[in-house]
C-alpha positions as MATLAB code, in Angstrom:
seq = 'MVIPVFVPHKGCPFDCIYCNQKTISGQAGEAGEADIRKTIEEYLQTSREAFVEIGFYGGSFTGIPKEEQQWYLEIGASYIKSGKVKQLRLSTRPDYIDYDILDFLSGYGVKTIELGAQSLDNQVLNFSNRGHDMETVVKASRMIREKGFSLGIQTMIGLPGDTLEKTLNTARAVIAIVPDIVRIYPTLVIRDTFLQKMYESGKYTPLSLEEAVDISARLLELYEENNINVIRIGLQPTENISETGDVVAGPFHPAFRQLVQARLMRNRLEKYFRENGLFNIKEINIECSPQNVSNIIGQKRENLRKIMNEFNIGNIRVTAKDKVDLFNVKT';
ca = [
       0.000    0.000    0.000;
       1.177    3.491   -0.853;
       0.052    6.319    1.438;
      -0.165    9.434   -0.783;
       1.108   12.767    0.502;
       0.480   15.514   -2.045;
       2.904   18.386   -2.518;
       0.672   20.387   -4.897;
       2.530   22.120   -7.733;
       5.625   22.636   -5.612;
       8.957   22.693   -7.347;
       7.487   22.897  -10.833;
       8.758   25.895  -12.838;
       6.544   25.244  -15.860;
       2.804   25.358  -16.398;
       2.259   22.368  -18.644;
      -0.767   23.061  -20.798;
      -2.781   20.130  -19.411;
      -1.972   20.641  -15.742;
      -4.054   21.880  -12.835;
      -2.461   20.250   -9.796;
      -5.210   21.510   -7.483;
      -7.732   19.504   -9.474;
      -5.539   16.451  -10.103;
      -4.459   16.065   -6.482;
      -7.810   17.118   -5.040;
      -5.936   19.385   -2.661;
      -6.081   23.162   -2.875;
      -3.657   24.193   -0.163;
      -0.442   23.083    1.462;
      -0.841   20.591    4.301;
       0.922   21.107    7.613;
       2.774   18.406    9.531;
      -0.236   17.621   11.716;
      -2.420   17.111    8.635;
       0.179   14.907    6.960;
       0.629   12.754   10.043;
      -3.127   12.476   10.467;
      -3.466   11.214    6.890;
      -0.659    8.698    7.371;
      -2.084    7.429   10.650;
      -5.561    7.014    9.156;
      -4.155    4.883    6.342;
      -2.097    2.828    8.792;
      -5.129    2.162   10.989;
      -7.200    0.830    8.111;
      -4.482   -1.138    6.296;
      -3.684   -4.790    6.724;
      -0.913   -4.685    4.131;
       2.471   -5.957    5.280;
       4.388   -3.666    2.917;
       3.546    0.024    3.266;
       5.165    3.001    1.557;
       4.678    6.757    1.794;
       4.575    8.470   -1.598;
       5.179   12.173   -2.175;
       3.200   13.140   -5.261;
       2.196   16.305   -7.079;
       4.444   19.035   -8.420;
       8.097   18.054   -8.706;
       9.463   16.965   -5.372;
      13.166   17.422   -6.064;
      12.553   20.917   -7.405;
      11.348   22.368   -4.108;
      13.919   23.982   -1.797;
      16.149   21.389   -0.162;
      15.106   22.342    3.370;
      11.471   21.696    2.407;
      12.381   18.355    0.853;
      14.145   17.495    4.093;
      11.071   18.524    6.106;
       8.826   16.119    4.165;
      11.408   13.343    4.115;
      11.996   13.518    7.864;
       8.287   13.027    8.457;
       8.362    9.949    6.227;
      11.605    8.655    7.702;
      10.138    8.810   11.208;
       7.603    6.148   10.189;
      10.358    3.989    8.737;
      12.252    4.288   12.009;
       9.161    3.264   13.984;
       8.705    0.228   11.737;
       5.258    1.288   10.511;
       6.432    2.013    6.955;
       9.008    0.186    4.838;
      10.195    2.936    2.498;
       9.445    6.200    0.663;
       8.745    6.988   -2.973;
       8.245   10.213   -4.888;
       7.539   11.696   -8.293;
       9.509   14.474   -9.949;
      10.628   16.001  -13.226;
      13.459   14.384  -15.185;
      15.354   17.695  -15.371;
      15.490   17.834  -11.553;
      17.625   14.743  -11.108;
      21.380   14.548  -10.561;
      23.738   12.389   -8.501;
      23.780   14.777   -5.526;
      19.991   14.796   -5.358;
      19.881   11.003   -5.526;
      22.445   10.618   -2.737;
      20.391   13.023   -0.614;
      17.150   11.076   -1.191;
      18.792    7.739   -0.496;
      19.711    8.897    2.995;
      16.056    9.189    3.961;
      14.792    5.826    2.771;
      13.548    6.789   -0.695;
      13.574    3.638   -2.829;
      11.358    4.464   -5.830;
      11.475    7.540   -8.065;
       8.848    8.131  -10.738;
       9.660   10.521  -13.567;
       6.918   12.529  -15.220;
       8.137   11.924  -18.758;
       4.690   12.171  -20.434;
       6.182   11.614  -23.914;
       9.516   10.729  -25.469;
       8.806   12.735  -28.587;
      10.475   16.147  -28.564;
       7.753   17.856  -30.589;
       5.013   16.625  -28.255;
       7.066   17.711  -25.225;
       7.537   21.156  -26.748;
       3.839   21.562  -27.586;
       2.982   20.663  -23.980;
       5.440   23.245  -22.559;
       7.307   20.572  -20.630;
      10.617   22.434  -20.605;
      12.803   19.361  -21.221;
      13.556   16.974  -24.071;
      13.651   13.207  -24.530;
      17.370   12.949  -23.793;
      16.779   14.495  -20.353;
      14.407   11.626  -19.522;
      16.908    9.028  -20.718;
      19.767   10.604  -18.752;
      17.756   10.951  -15.527;
      16.540    7.364  -15.827;
      20.082    6.095  -16.235;
      21.259    7.939  -13.106;
      18.324    6.663  -11.057;
      19.032    3.065  -12.014;
      22.790    3.479  -11.464;
      22.095    4.593   -7.897;
      19.962    1.529   -7.194;
      16.497    3.105   -7.055;
      13.413    1.510   -8.576;
      12.424    3.567  -11.604;
       8.935    4.569  -12.675;
       7.970    6.353  -15.884;
       4.703    8.281  -16.178;
       3.412    8.691  -19.748;
       0.440   10.393  -21.390;
      -1.419    9.708  -24.618;
      -3.391   12.162  -26.738;
      -1.306   15.273  -26.011;
      -1.243   18.054  -28.648;
       0.842   16.925  -31.606;
       0.705   13.293  -30.557;
      -0.125   10.495  -32.994;
      -0.489    6.736  -32.711;
       2.957    6.298  -34.234;
       4.523    8.737  -31.751;
       2.729    7.060  -28.865;
       4.006    3.620  -29.864;
       7.506    5.010  -30.387;
       7.355    6.532  -26.908;
       6.414    3.140  -25.477;
       9.317    1.475  -27.300;
      11.699    4.163  -25.998;
      10.356    3.633  -22.472;
      10.903   -0.118  -22.816;
      14.503    0.561  -23.862;
      14.989    2.503  -20.605;
      13.848   -0.637  -18.698;
      11.793    0.956  -15.912;
      10.338   -1.146  -13.124;
       6.890    0.440  -13.379;
       4.907    2.545  -15.842;
       1.757    4.648  -15.644;
      -0.442    5.476  -18.650;
      -2.631    8.575  -18.480;
      -4.996    9.577  -21.306;
      -4.991   13.360  -21.669;
      -8.070   14.979  -20.166;
      -9.113   18.595  -20.647;
      -9.166   19.935  -17.089;
     -10.854   23.158  -16.092;
      -8.626   26.245  -15.753;
      -5.794   24.953  -17.941;
      -4.366   26.287  -21.186;
      -5.529   23.056  -22.808;
      -9.111   24.069  -22.007;
      -8.579   27.291  -23.965;
      -7.143   25.306  -26.886;
     -10.091   22.913  -26.779;
     -12.709   25.664  -26.637;
     -11.051   27.537  -29.506;
     -10.985   24.403  -31.656;
      -7.176   24.071  -31.605;
      -7.191   20.772  -29.715;
      -9.336   17.677  -30.090;
      -9.047   15.082  -27.312;
      -9.079   11.358  -27.955;
     -12.466    9.691  -27.845;
     -12.977    7.062  -25.170;
     -12.868    4.358  -27.863;
      -9.556    5.673  -29.235;
      -7.990    5.995  -25.784;
      -9.016    2.468  -24.779;
      -7.705    1.003  -28.041;
      -4.341    2.819  -27.809;
      -3.917    1.993  -24.117;
      -4.616   -1.691  -24.802;
      -1.844   -1.723  -27.403;
       0.530   -0.065  -24.952;
      -0.393   -2.442  -22.143;
       0.370   -5.402  -24.402;
       3.761   -3.928  -25.352;
       4.719   -3.401  -21.715;
       3.467   -6.814  -20.604;
       5.450   -8.501  -23.393;
       8.554   -6.790  -22.006;
       7.814   -7.646  -18.342;
       7.187   -4.042  -17.314;
       4.537   -3.577  -14.632;
       1.847   -1.034  -15.567;
       0.634    0.086  -12.154;
      -2.002    2.585  -13.311;
      -4.001    3.323  -16.443;
      -6.083    6.503  -16.244;
      -6.351    9.144  -13.539;
      -7.801    8.114  -10.204;
     -11.474    9.188  -10.148;
     -12.115   11.795   -7.469;
     -14.734   14.423   -6.742;
     -12.828   16.738   -9.106;
     -11.719   14.149  -11.678;
     -15.193   13.163  -12.840;
     -17.701   13.994  -15.522;
     -19.552   16.220  -13.073;
     -16.348   17.771  -11.690;
     -13.514   19.553  -13.483;
     -13.139   17.273  -16.518;
     -14.250   19.483  -19.400;
     -13.624   16.929  -22.152;
     -11.590   13.862  -22.971;
     -11.693   10.088  -22.478;
     -12.658    9.896  -18.821;
     -14.197    6.719  -17.428;
     -14.259    5.719  -13.735;
     -13.206    2.166  -14.646;
     -10.827    3.043  -17.466;
      -8.276    0.347  -16.677;
     -10.936   -2.349  -16.730;
     -12.031   -1.174  -20.177;
      -8.418   -1.389  -21.366;
      -7.836   -4.849  -19.923;
     -11.074   -6.075  -21.498;
     -10.062   -4.616  -24.875;
      -6.667   -6.298  -24.722;
      -8.340   -9.605  -23.923;
     -10.741   -9.181  -26.826;
      -7.842   -8.437  -29.168;
      -6.132  -11.631  -28.028;
      -9.306  -13.701  -28.415;
      -9.976  -12.346  -31.908;
      -6.421  -13.179  -32.942;
      -6.802  -16.708  -31.548;
     -10.129  -17.242  -33.311;
      -8.723  -16.054  -36.663;
      -5.523  -18.114  -36.413;
      -7.467  -21.258  -35.502;
     -10.293  -20.781  -38.003;
     -13.039  -20.624  -35.393;
     -15.898  -19.458  -37.627;
     -19.555  -20.547  -37.867;
     -19.585  -22.626  -34.680;
     -22.748  -23.290  -32.694;
     -21.194  -22.986  -29.221;
     -17.775  -22.283  -27.743;
     -16.645  -22.549  -24.132;
     -13.830  -20.280  -22.931;
     -12.088  -21.353  -19.734;
     -10.137  -18.718  -17.828;
      -8.922  -17.859  -14.362;
     -11.577  -16.327  -12.081;
      -9.908  -12.902  -12.203;
     -10.113  -12.853  -16.008;
     -13.820  -13.617  -16.348;
     -14.928   -9.977  -16.465;
     -12.118   -9.064  -18.895;
     -13.222  -11.781  -21.329;
     -16.921  -10.949  -21.059;
     -16.346   -7.189  -21.281;
     -18.486   -4.391  -19.933;
     -22.154   -5.106  -20.650;
     -20.988   -8.314  -22.394;
     -19.537   -6.223  -25.226;
     -16.603   -8.560  -25.923;
     -18.757  -11.647  -26.297;
     -21.289   -9.830  -28.444;
     -18.656   -8.517  -30.853;
     -16.829  -11.866  -31.133;
     -20.085  -13.739  -31.731;
     -21.042  -11.314  -34.497;
     -17.607  -11.223  -36.138;
     -17.078  -14.992  -36.193;
     -20.736  -16.079  -36.457;
     -20.698  -17.975  -33.165;
     -24.061  -19.132  -31.845;
     -23.158  -18.871  -28.166;
     -20.089  -18.363  -25.998;
     -19.926  -19.624  -22.428;
     -17.214  -18.395  -20.071;
     -16.157  -20.749  -17.281;
     -13.918  -19.813  -14.373;
     -11.216  -22.381  -13.814;
      -8.139  -22.291  -11.598;
      -4.624  -22.703  -13.021;
      -5.461  -21.264  -16.446;
      -2.791  -18.769  -17.487;
      -4.840  -16.795  -20.027;
      -7.674  -18.775  -21.617;
      -8.535  -22.166  -23.114;
     -11.029  -22.342  -25.984;
     -13.100  -25.488  -26.443;
     -15.592  -26.149  -29.215;
];
């Protein structure tokens, strides 16, 4: 379990066109030590997890003044010392990483560093006002791994100037970096951002939900094939991040990851059916592990309906069965 402590928009010198940290973090002001400790204690009281981390998110942690970094880190380190927490993690910008910073973080029990890369295409980075290039991401990643930290890469799809080809190239470049974890965030138009102005003036068109799900499924397959753990797909739904909150437009769905996992499963099933000539069959039984049942069926049985129509299958039954890696198809 990761206990999130938000450091809203601290340390970030740029206003990326898509960013409103108040909305994304759900936190308008800066929390004091008492508030932070209260949050941590509440998580600890309700958790039964054996491995607990504290994560400093929002803004760019290593860009805030060093004495403020130390203030946050000492709070986290006190829970490591008491044995209640195993380690710390944080997110930051790739242009705010160097060996001195990494040595400093290591002294306080930081074990995982996530870089907000967003894209590894220089044109997309420039259009988004990121303030760094692809090489900066590669260099920071190399230093993080050299110093023995776990490395995370946060990416976005559907940014201005982005294309499917650029998105796939970004994923391949991320794979070449060999991170331990990856996050995939479809670009949403958030209220009070420059991207909202671009959208309302007709200069930006967000991905549709269908497009975002399809692209994310392709990315998830690429990362899984290369043994990279995708720990999040889509922003965490909150009071602000919702269709009735501050999401003006874009591919928001409260269960976005489930849609993506179901799409990937459907892609795999369709490929299997084509390769094995499974057309015009009265009934097919698909065996899968219990946790994959909903991914095979799809939301509102969409996967089964589409496969039955495409391959002229009379009926498809899905049976949960232990010790099935992906699925078994029986006619």
